[in-house]
Amino acid sequence: AHDADWWKSAVIYQVYPRSFADSNGDGIGDLPGVLAHLDYLHTLGVDAIWLSPIYASPQDDNGYDISDYRAIDPAFGTLDDVDELIAQAHARGIKIVMDLVVNHTSDEHAWFRESAGGRESARRDWYIWRPPRPGFEGGTPGAEPNNWSSFFSGSAWQWDAASGEYYLHLFSRKQPDLNWENPEVRTAIFEMMTWWLDRGVDGFRMDVINLISKVPGLPDGVVAPGAVYGDGTPFCINGPRLHEFLQEMHARVFAGRVGQLVTVGEMPGVTVEDARLFTDPARNELNMVFQFEHVDLDHGAHKFDPLPLDLRALKGSLGRWQEGLHETGWNSLYWNNHDQPRAVSRFGDDGAYWSQSARALGAVLHLMRGTPYIYQGEELGMTNVPFASIDEVRDIESLNFFADAVGNRGESAEVVLAGIRHSGRDNARTPMQWSAAPHGGFTTGQPWIEANPNADRINAESQVGRAGSVFEFYRALVRMRHDDPVVGYGDIRMLALEHPALVAYSRALGDARLLVVANFGVEPIDPAGVDELDPSWARATLVLSNYPAAEFGEPLRPWEVRVFREP
Ligand code: ISL
Ligand code: CA
């Protein structure tokens, strides 16, 4: 009612179909599996489902390598299943958001096959082909057109002996980058998007959309000490034509449907200043972006080099984004997705205070200003996985890194595996834990990746409908966003940013105010000792907590969160 933008008071749930629910015992989650659990999502109360890619794919990167944008991978189901999912979700008031992966396709996409057919191919220019570096013989070390490394280790260039040129792949060699400079490419993508919207989907999560415009000339990047390849990101992140391409997409695909849709652009390396431009409604680009600042604080130069988290840095980052997109633009809010380790293990305490910290994290995120995302299993407090050997890992990013670090750089396998346990993407990709049955009830067969051994303890069956569970707490958070306008639309003020263990902020809208205080540690925190916690909050009502009720002035217990509201 405060705003025509439905997504401002909405909560979006991410389904990673491969790991959500397997309906036919082949060990791979599928669309009938999602359909079978729509009522679970309806009970949780979410407004939309973002589906990770379900399109036809060789599955080199679990579907982020698409070989046909208008077909469903048989492992997941059929187009009829999608139509059924759209209908059944809509019948429950749930929207469907598709993953849009258009920085690259699979090398098995018909467009790439044609492009690779030869230098004279009509679609040659649909991808980014370059000759070997002058003076070098193609396919030999150093002959790559520039020194960029791939995000998945090694060079970003693949030699194609048949046509005598290299193609660019910022991700795996089975994910060649599309050439967005070519207007035919843009038209083909926009037509495909329109086709999906006409089918009834409600929006797109756009994979690495800020990589689509590359700096012409593709200059060499800086080579870090000890590295073989250079850093190409300054020349492909937020490239020169990015805003133009997004505005063109808006005009050609979204115009006329804007109010019904939601668009969120995944943008590694995006700054808050950039994000304001992408999400300023007057510029007609995107509704919101996924930024990475808060999930890049607990590792060194490389993501598999773990560092302890500094809570002040985390609060500072969240606060800067809250402030930066306060007047203009809009935030997305997330702790988790299919690329990130589990929040309760990473930012919380997955041991003694597992349940309390899972709930505290939920409250702190969901009561901020922005659109919260729940990644499957987060609402159950699913944890990281105790991978005992690299053989248990399936993720291409982790496997390539391991092979390069251990095989080429001689690093210790134990140390690298510890980094993968800390930061690896498979932490998020083990089967959804439905029950204490074998494999968490995910499949009657052998799952494509083993379930977390704690599925017997942490699962939906033991939490849905049980007072005090992580699930019921998340359900309450979703309800608060729907019912209380101060959550969706209130101003926000971060408090006690210098405190080493307290996370606190207030929200305000008209006469309504809300205070969130959370202890991100085990030592009690005395509110009277924190200057910025105005004692007048003692008059307010406690509306949510993860412990038995306590007064405003009583010390916060380990991982306790309290939410007060006035009036
Ligand atoms: O996982 C990451 C953090 O190190 C990134 O490298 C990640 O690959 C990046 O955020 C982009 O992610 C998206 O595009 C990739 C795909 O593998 C990811 O699953 C997807 O979310 C390529 O399509
Ligand atoms: Ca299946």
XYZ file of C-alpha atoms and ligand atoms in Angstrom:
591
model
C 0.000 0.000 0.000
C 2.957 2.322 0.605
C 4.411 1.613 -2.766
C 3.495 0.023 -6.050
C 6.695 -2.005 -5.858
C 5.506 -5.350 -4.485
C 9.061 -6.607 -4.025
C 9.731 -4.038 -1.299
C 7.559 -5.931 1.148
C 8.380 -9.349 -0.275
C 10.691 -12.182 0.691
C 12.267 -14.237 -2.105
C 13.251 -17.877 -1.656
C 16.032 -19.396 -3.753
C 15.603 -22.978 -4.904
C 18.678 -24.789 -6.218
C 16.674 -27.425 -8.085
C 19.441 -30.003 -8.255
C 19.550 -30.228 -4.448
C 15.982 -29.438 -3.427
C 13.874 -32.567 -3.881
C 14.238 -35.615 -6.110
C 10.911 -37.064 -7.265
C 12.106 -40.096 -9.236
C 15.029 -41.563 -7.328
C 17.771 -40.701 -9.839
C 19.565 -38.689 -7.149
C 19.022 -35.301 -8.833
C 16.445 -32.814 -7.606
C 13.817 -31.901 -10.200
C 10.757 -29.780 -10.992
C 8.189 -32.340 -9.783
C 10.203 -32.239 -6.539
C 9.735 -28.467 -6.328
C 6.018 -28.856 -7.103
C 5.678 -31.399 -4.310
C 7.018 -28.895 -1.788
C 5.147 -25.757 -2.843
C 2.964 -26.030 0.226
C 6.062 -26.022 2.415
C 7.106 -22.712 0.799
C 3.574 -21.404 1.115
C 3.670 -22.242 4.831
C 6.936 -20.353 5.166
C 5.073 -17.506 3.481
C 7.516 -16.434 0.781
C 6.344 -14.243 -2.098
C 8.542 -15.537 -4.881
C 10.818 -18.397 -5.812
C 14.065 -17.750 -7.642
C 14.920 -20.944 -9.491
C 18.582 -21.556 -10.232
C 18.984 -22.633 -13.888
C 16.802 -25.500 -15.105
C 17.553 -25.084 -18.818
C 19.146 -27.707 -21.042
C 22.780 -27.950 -20.024
C 25.780 -30.270 -20.027
C 25.917 -29.416 -16.278
C 29.590 -28.488 -16.291
C 28.698 -25.742 -13.772
C 25.399 -27.232 -12.546
C 23.293 -25.506 -15.178
C 25.082 -22.140 -15.345
C 26.295 -23.448 -18.709
C 23.185 -23.372 -20.896
C 22.923 -25.188 -24.221
C 19.302 -24.201 -24.965
C 17.516 -21.314 -23.249
C 14.102 -22.502 -24.404
C 14.360 -26.118 -23.274
C 14.418 -27.742 -19.833
C 17.166 -30.142 -18.907
C 15.647 -33.648 -18.886
C 17.223 -34.223 -15.464
C 14.924 -31.484 -14.130
C 11.778 -32.160 -16.165
C 9.925 -30.633 -19.086
C 8.413 -27.355 -20.220
C 5.065 -28.775 -19.127
C 6.481 -29.101 -15.618
C 7.493 -25.441 -15.720
C 4.028 -24.391 -16.875
C 2.557 -26.468 -14.069
C 4.953 -24.923 -11.564
C 4.069 -21.406 -12.697
C 0.354 -22.200 -12.428
C 0.590 -23.933 -9.046
C 2.845 -21.244 -7.605
C 0.600 -18.453 -8.863
C -2.414 -20.223 -7.372
C -0.666 -19.848 -4.001
C 0.302 -16.221 -4.602
C 3.946 -17.130 -5.225
C 5.836 -15.621 -8.159
C 8.499 -17.396 -10.210
C 11.821 -15.694 -10.927
C 14.108 -17.350 -13.466
C 17.876 -17.323 -13.463
C 19.129 -15.516 -16.558
C 22.638 -16.575 -17.550
C 23.599 -14.447 -20.535
C 27.195 -13.416 -19.966
C 28.029 -16.801 -21.448
C 26.417 -19.930 -22.868
C 27.545 -23.533 -22.882
C 30.079 -24.460 -25.560
C 27.391 -26.961 -26.594
C 24.854 -24.218 -27.399
C 23.952 -24.178 -31.107
C 25.113 -20.535 -31.274
C 28.588 -21.471 -30.114
C 28.788 -24.569 -32.296
C 28.043 -22.402 -35.294
C 30.420 -19.690 -34.124
C 33.204 -22.217 -33.644
C 32.549 -23.631 -37.125
C 35.116 -21.318 -38.676
C 36.242 -17.717 -39.031
C 33.718 -17.193 -41.821
C 30.760 -18.461 -39.800
C 27.768 -16.098 -39.748
C 27.770 -16.335 -35.965
C 31.563 -16.038 -35.535
C 31.204 -12.637 -33.909
C 28.595 -13.839 -31.370
C 31.458 -14.865 -29.082
C 34.820 -13.287 -28.304
C 37.458 -14.772 -30.618
C 41.030 -13.505 -30.872
C 44.185 -14.659 -32.695
C 47.252 -15.813 -30.741
C 49.576 -13.136 -29.359
C 51.864 -11.976 -32.207
C 55.078 -13.963 -32.360
C 53.605 -16.960 -30.542
C 52.290 -20.183 -31.935
C 48.628 -20.771 -31.045
C 48.100 -23.227 -28.226
C 51.564 -22.777 -26.712
C 52.140 -21.171 -23.285
C 52.063 -17.380 -23.513
C 50.194 -17.314 -26.812
C 46.875 -16.405 -25.175
C 45.474 -13.102 -26.556
C 45.821 -11.524 -23.094
C 46.864 -12.620 -19.616
C 43.444 -12.780 -17.928
C 42.763 -15.618 -15.546
C 39.459 -17.424 -15.437
C 37.332 -17.181 -12.250
C 37.636 -20.965 -12.199
C 41.484 -21.075 -12.333
C 43.830 -21.120 -15.324
C 43.700 -18.902 -18.398
C 40.443 -17.266 -19.501
C 41.251 -18.291 -23.104
C 40.718 -21.612 -24.831
C 42.614 -22.467 -27.983
C 40.559 -23.759 -30.901
C 42.992 -25.463 -33.270
C 40.338 -26.025 -35.939
C 39.757 -22.309 -36.538
C 43.154 -21.104 -35.336
C 41.839 -18.689 -32.701
C 41.149 -18.496 -28.986
C 37.766 -17.821 -27.366
C 37.247 -16.001 -24.081
C 35.684 -17.794 -21.115
C 35.653 -15.863 -17.830
C 34.335 -19.034 -16.160
C 34.923 -22.646 -17.272
C 36.139 -23.460 -20.774
C 32.664 -24.872 -21.332
C 31.208 -21.375 -20.693
C 32.290 -19.155 -23.623
C 31.481 -15.452 -23.156
C 28.890 -13.970 -25.499
C 29.839 -10.849 -27.430
C 27.325 -8.225 -26.288
C 28.851 -5.683 -28.689
C 27.047 -7.551 -31.463
C 23.459 -6.233 -31.751
C 22.216 -9.601 -33.046
C 23.310 -11.196 -29.780
C 21.369 -8.649 -27.752
C 18.274 -9.116 -29.896
C 18.431 -12.907 -29.512
C 18.724 -12.581 -25.733
C 15.927 -10.032 -25.453
C 13.629 -12.223 -27.566
C 14.394 -15.198 -25.357
C 13.607 -13.160 -22.221
C 10.306 -11.996 -23.715
C 9.451 -15.604 -24.557
C 9.846 -16.518 -20.861
C 7.829 -13.542 -19.680
C 5.056 -14.456 -22.112
C 5.104 -17.925 -20.571
C 4.237 -16.351 -17.241
C 7.447 -15.933 -15.271
C 7.661 -12.890 -13.027
C 11.216 -11.712 -13.346
C 14.886 -12.540 -13.595
C 17.927 -12.940 -11.400
C 20.697 -11.991 -13.791
C 23.877 -13.991 -13.455
C 27.112 -11.917 -13.421
C 25.293 -9.286 -15.427
C 27.957 -6.660 -14.724
C 30.499 -8.665 -16.752
C 28.717 -8.361 -20.117
C 30.539 -5.256 -21.355
C 34.297 -5.643 -21.788
C 36.784 -2.809 -22.301
C 37.667 -2.776 -26.024
C 41.169 -4.071 -26.689
C 40.918 -6.430 -23.699
C 44.117 -5.098 -22.071
C 46.379 -7.265 -19.923
C 45.714 -7.206 -16.184
C 48.082 -6.893 -13.256
C 49.811 -10.155 -12.295
C 49.938 -10.623 -8.519
C 53.226 -11.819 -7.004
C 53.520 -15.577 -7.528
C 50.562 -15.693 -9.944
C 50.757 -16.937 -13.533
C 47.801 -15.022 -14.970
C 46.633 -11.435 -14.648
C 43.515 -9.874 -13.141
C 41.124 -8.990 -15.948
C 38.340 -7.769 -13.674
C 39.129 -4.037 -14.100
C 38.387 -4.561 -17.807
C 35.237 -6.646 -17.551
C 33.462 -5.566 -14.340
C 31.080 -2.639 -14.966
C 32.432 -2.156 -18.466
C 31.850 0.943 -20.603
C 28.505 -0.092 -22.175
C 26.916 -1.835 -19.191
C 24.388 0.862 -18.324
C 23.500 1.256 -21.993
C 22.908 -2.501 -22.379
C 20.727 -2.646 -19.261
C 18.675 0.333 -20.401
C 18.243 -1.258 -23.805
C 17.075 -4.478 -22.117
C 14.636 -2.505 -20.023
C 13.198 -0.690 -23.034
C 12.967 -3.790 -25.217
C 11.894 -6.399 -22.649
C 10.473 -4.876 -19.473
C 8.690 -1.742 -20.641
C 4.938 -2.165 -20.177
C 5.344 -4.912 -17.577
C 7.479 -3.118 -15.001
C 5.056 -3.149 -12.078
C 4.604 -6.913 -12.162
C 8.235 -7.924 -12.443
C 11.265 -8.115 -10.253
C 14.808 -7.841 -11.593
C 17.968 -8.408 -9.605
C 21.431 -8.278 -11.106
C 24.226 -10.352 -9.631
C 27.253 -8.041 -9.636
C 30.602 -9.173 -8.254
C 32.795 -6.183 -7.442
C 29.933 -3.657 -7.528
C 30.306 -0.609 -5.272
C 27.481 1.138 -3.465
C 27.897 4.149 -5.772
C 27.497 1.930 -8.856
C 24.549 0.164 -7.261
C 22.737 3.446 -6.780
C 22.936 4.013 -10.537
C 21.772 0.485 -11.386
C 18.784 0.685 -9.026
C 17.711 4.315 -9.378
C 14.151 3.872 -10.681
C 14.509 6.962 -12.857
C 17.296 5.295 -14.868
C 15.228 2.247 -15.904
C 17.831 -0.446 -15.305
C 17.244 -2.923 -12.422
C 15.218 -3.153 -9.211
C 18.186 -4.289 -7.113
C 21.608 -5.905 -7.281
C 23.391 -8.648 -5.387
C 26.584 -7.138 -4.033
C 29.455 -9.092 -2.449
C 31.121 -6.755 0.025
C 29.776 -8.422 3.182
C 30.636 -11.933 1.979
C 34.194 -11.016 1.007
C 35.374 -9.982 4.478
C 36.445 -13.361 5.842
C 39.071 -14.347 3.327
C 42.412 -13.068 2.050
C 43.366 -12.285 -1.542
C 41.782 -15.552 -2.564
C 38.439 -16.898 -1.409
C 39.983 -20.183 -0.233
C 42.342 -18.347 2.114
C 40.226 -18.040 5.287
C 40.499 -15.068 7.652
C 38.641 -14.539 10.928
C 35.615 -12.281 10.543
C 35.780 -8.800 12.051
C 32.213 -8.073 13.145
C 32.838 -4.322 13.026
C 33.810 -4.604 9.376
C 30.659 -6.598 8.671
C 28.430 -4.054 10.413
C 30.238 -1.195 8.718
C 29.690 -2.746 5.327
C 26.011 -3.503 5.869
C 25.530 -0.004 7.247
C 27.223 1.660 4.276
C 24.922 -0.187 1.876
C 21.857 0.629 3.946
C 22.783 4.271 3.926
C 23.985 4.387 0.328
C 20.723 3.061 -1.113
C 18.440 4.767 1.362
C 17.203 7.725 -0.648
C 17.684 6.351 -4.125
C 17.704 2.705 -5.136
C 17.054 -0.435 -3.154
C 19.044 -3.159 -1.394
C 18.891 -6.906 -1.680
C 19.600 -8.654 1.627
C 21.272 -12.042 1.771
C 23.574 -14.180 3.889
C 23.428 -17.228 1.651
C 23.072 -18.481 -1.863
C 24.319 -21.482 -3.844
C 27.823 -19.960 -4.093
C 28.328 -19.164 -0.412
C 29.102 -21.253 2.664
C 26.249 -21.591 5.169
C 25.577 -18.467 7.234
C 25.147 -20.207 10.597
C 28.605 -21.795 10.258
C 30.195 -18.680 8.830
C 28.751 -15.775 10.828
C 27.060 -17.659 13.668
C 27.897 -20.628 15.892
C 26.952 -24.027 14.483
C 27.887 -25.750 17.772
C 26.452 -24.885 21.188
C 24.372 -21.925 19.961
C 23.340 -23.324 16.598
C 19.625 -22.569 16.904
C 20.019 -19.223 18.675
C 22.595 -17.930 16.223
C 20.652 -19.134 13.164
C 17.645 -17.180 14.428
C 19.675 -14.094 15.391
C 21.172 -13.977 11.890
C 17.718 -14.282 10.371
C 16.324 -11.413 12.406
C 19.249 -9.090 11.779
C 18.999 -9.595 8.028
C 15.218 -9.644 7.572
C 14.445 -6.523 9.567
C 16.789 -4.311 7.552
C 15.624 -2.147 4.677
C 15.715 -4.088 1.405
C 14.387 -7.315 -0.061
C 15.504 -10.404 1.907
C 16.445 -13.636 0.169
C 16.289 -17.030 1.870
C 18.451 -19.761 0.362
C 16.969 -23.267 0.654
C 17.757 -24.800 4.040
C 18.738 -21.481 5.619
C 15.272 -21.444 7.204
C 16.252 -24.728 8.912
C 19.686 -23.542 10.024
C 21.492 -25.904 7.649
C 25.254 -25.859 8.274
C 28.537 -26.237 6.420
C 29.636 -29.738 5.492
C 32.565 -31.700 7.029
C 34.080 -32.729 3.671
C 36.722 -35.323 4.603
C 38.321 -35.588 1.174
C 38.343 -33.785 -2.166
C 36.528 -36.839 -3.574
C 33.381 -35.691 -1.756
C 33.448 -32.315 -3.548
C 31.569 -31.778 -6.840
C 31.878 -28.012 -7.471
C 33.967 -27.056 -10.513
C 35.344 -23.914 -8.836
C 36.628 -25.886 -5.830
C 37.896 -28.812 -7.909
C 39.772 -26.598 -10.377
C 41.268 -24.593 -7.537
C 42.382 -27.743 -5.740
C 43.962 -29.197 -8.898
C 45.807 -25.943 -9.609
C 46.924 -25.261 -6.027
C 47.986 -28.803 -5.178
C 48.968 -30.035 -8.641
C 50.652 -26.936 -10.114
C 51.685 -24.831 -7.122
C 52.599 -27.643 -4.742
C 50.365 -26.425 -1.903
C 49.359 -28.823 0.862
C 46.216 -30.804 0.065
C 45.131 -30.581 3.713
C 45.422 -26.787 3.790
C 43.570 -26.371 0.490
C 40.819 -28.751 1.613
C 40.446 -26.745 4.832
C 39.928 -23.632 2.678
C 37.286 -25.466 0.639
C 35.522 -26.579 3.826
C 35.470 -22.941 4.929
C 34.482 -21.194 1.693
C 33.568 -23.827 -0.885
C 30.288 -23.603 -2.771
C 29.300 -27.225 -2.087
C 28.603 -26.239 1.528
C 25.383 -24.818 0.136
C 24.695 -27.555 -2.396
C 24.192 -30.709 -0.332
C 20.635 -32.081 -0.367
C 17.827 -30.151 1.297
C 17.195 -31.770 4.685
C 13.520 -32.713 4.717
C 13.551 -35.416 7.385
C 15.715 -37.841 9.362
C 15.275 -40.469 6.605
C 18.382 -41.567 4.629
C 19.893 -38.670 2.611
C 17.693 -36.264 4.558
C 14.649 -37.564 2.725
C 15.880 -35.806 -0.438
C 15.935 -38.938 -2.592
C 15.145 -42.622 -2.443
C 18.230 -43.232 -4.609
C 21.860 -42.194 -4.360
C 22.182 -38.384 -4.254
C 24.558 -36.663 -6.701
C 26.356 -35.266 -3.642
C 26.148 -36.777 -0.159
C 23.793 -35.213 2.354
C 25.219 -33.459 5.382
C 25.597 -36.093 8.147
C 23.606 -33.818 10.486
C 20.404 -34.328 8.447
C 19.109 -36.662 11.154
C 19.128 -33.713 13.593
C 18.553 -30.656 11.390
C 15.545 -31.148 9.115
C 12.180 -29.715 8.120
C 10.100 -32.480 9.666
C 11.422 -31.711 13.142
C 10.926 -27.944 12.790
C 7.746 -27.103 10.873
C 5.036 -26.287 13.399
C 7.410 -26.578 16.346
C 7.481 -23.435 18.483
C 10.992 -22.055 18.878
C 12.378 -23.731 15.750
C 14.505 -21.875 13.225
C 11.786 -22.497 10.621
C 9.016 -20.983 12.741
C 11.249 -18.001 13.502
C 11.843 -17.378 9.793
C 8.116 -17.729 9.223
C 7.523 -15.017 11.814
C 10.089 -12.782 10.094
C 8.354 -13.178 6.727
C 5.037 -12.334 8.369
C 6.526 -9.201 9.971
C 7.691 -7.929 6.602
C 4.235 -8.453 5.139
C 2.291 -7.021 8.045
C 4.423 -4.224 9.463
C 5.107 -1.317 7.101
C 8.004 -0.122 9.244
C 9.887 -3.280 8.194
C 9.305 -2.751 4.487
C 9.446 1.016 4.267
C 10.901 2.493 7.460
C 14.113 4.482 7.663
C 17.078 2.716 9.215
C 19.792 3.890 11.604
C 22.689 1.605 12.468
C 23.743 1.788 16.129
C 26.822 0.920 18.173
C 28.940 0.305 15.066
C 32.109 0.214 17.175
C 30.848 -2.431 19.613
C 32.760 -5.685 19.067
C 29.807 -8.068 19.566
C 26.546 -6.125 19.501
C 24.563 -5.696 16.286
C 21.919 -3.010 16.665
C 19.773 -0.778 14.510
C 16.491 1.085 14.660
C 13.784 1.586 12.056
C 11.172 4.330 11.931
C 8.085 5.115 9.878
C 5.680 7.802 11.052
C 4.986 7.088 14.717
C 6.187 3.500 14.531
C 9.683 2.541 15.596
C 11.482 -0.758 15.793
C 14.719 -1.689 17.568
C 16.784 -4.776 16.769
C 19.552 -5.743 19.203
C 21.557 -8.936 18.858
C 24.476 -10.444 20.714
C 26.871 -11.927 18.130
C 28.866 -13.730 20.789
C 28.627 -15.650 24.035
C 29.636 -12.980 26.588
C 26.572 -11.227 28.029
C 26.066 -7.644 26.813
C 24.585 -5.114 29.230
C 22.379 -2.677 27.257
C 22.882 -0.010 29.944
C 26.575 0.011 29.068
C 25.893 0.878 25.410
C 25.463 4.649 24.944
C 23.580 4.472 21.679
C 20.811 2.260 23.115
C 18.392 4.911 24.299
C 16.877 3.809 27.672
C 13.458 4.980 26.449
C 13.252 1.697 24.526
C 12.373 0.155 27.907
C 8.801 1.404 27.267
C 8.529 -0.482 23.992
C 7.059 -3.940 23.501
C 9.197 -7.005 22.884
C 7.736 -8.395 19.638
C 10.253 -11.093 18.751
C 13.097 -12.947 20.442
C 14.978 -16.228 20.287
C 14.972 -16.678 24.081
C 12.287 -16.591 26.778
C 11.082 -12.995 27.125
C 13.364 -10.509 28.865
C 13.214 -6.804 29.690
C 15.073 -4.263 27.572
C 17.551 -3.607 30.393
C 18.528 -7.218 31.102
C 21.840 -8.417 29.661
C 21.661 -10.066 26.241
C 22.412 -13.775 26.503
C 24.660 -15.679 24.022
C 23.390 -15.025 20.483
C 20.208 -13.507 21.839
C 18.226 -11.218 19.560
C 15.420 -8.966 20.777
C 13.099 -6.890 18.654
C 11.177 -4.046 20.309
C 8.378 -2.032 18.755
C 6.570 1.170 19.567
C 3.714 1.829 19.839
O 31.369 -18.192 -6.266
C 31.996 -17.190 -6.453
C 32.673 -16.593 -5.341
O 34.056 -16.851 -5.500
C 32.146 -16.489 -7.715
O 33.302 -16.728 -8.381
C 30.959 -16.804 -8.573
O 31.314 -17.683 -9.550
C 30.480 -15.511 -9.103
O 29.906 -14.888 -8.019
C 29.487 -15.652 -10.203
O 28.485 -16.529 -9.865
C 27.525 -16.836 -10.810
O 28.060 -17.139 -12.093
C 28.854 -18.300 -12.196
C 28.224 -19.519 -11.525
O 29.194 -20.520 -11.394
C 27.672 -19.196 -10.163
O 27.033 -20.312 -9.591
C 26.739 -18.049 -10.343
O 26.031 -17.706 -9.171
C 29.038 -18.554 -13.658
O 27.788 -18.617 -14.291
Ca 15.248 -36.601 -10.180
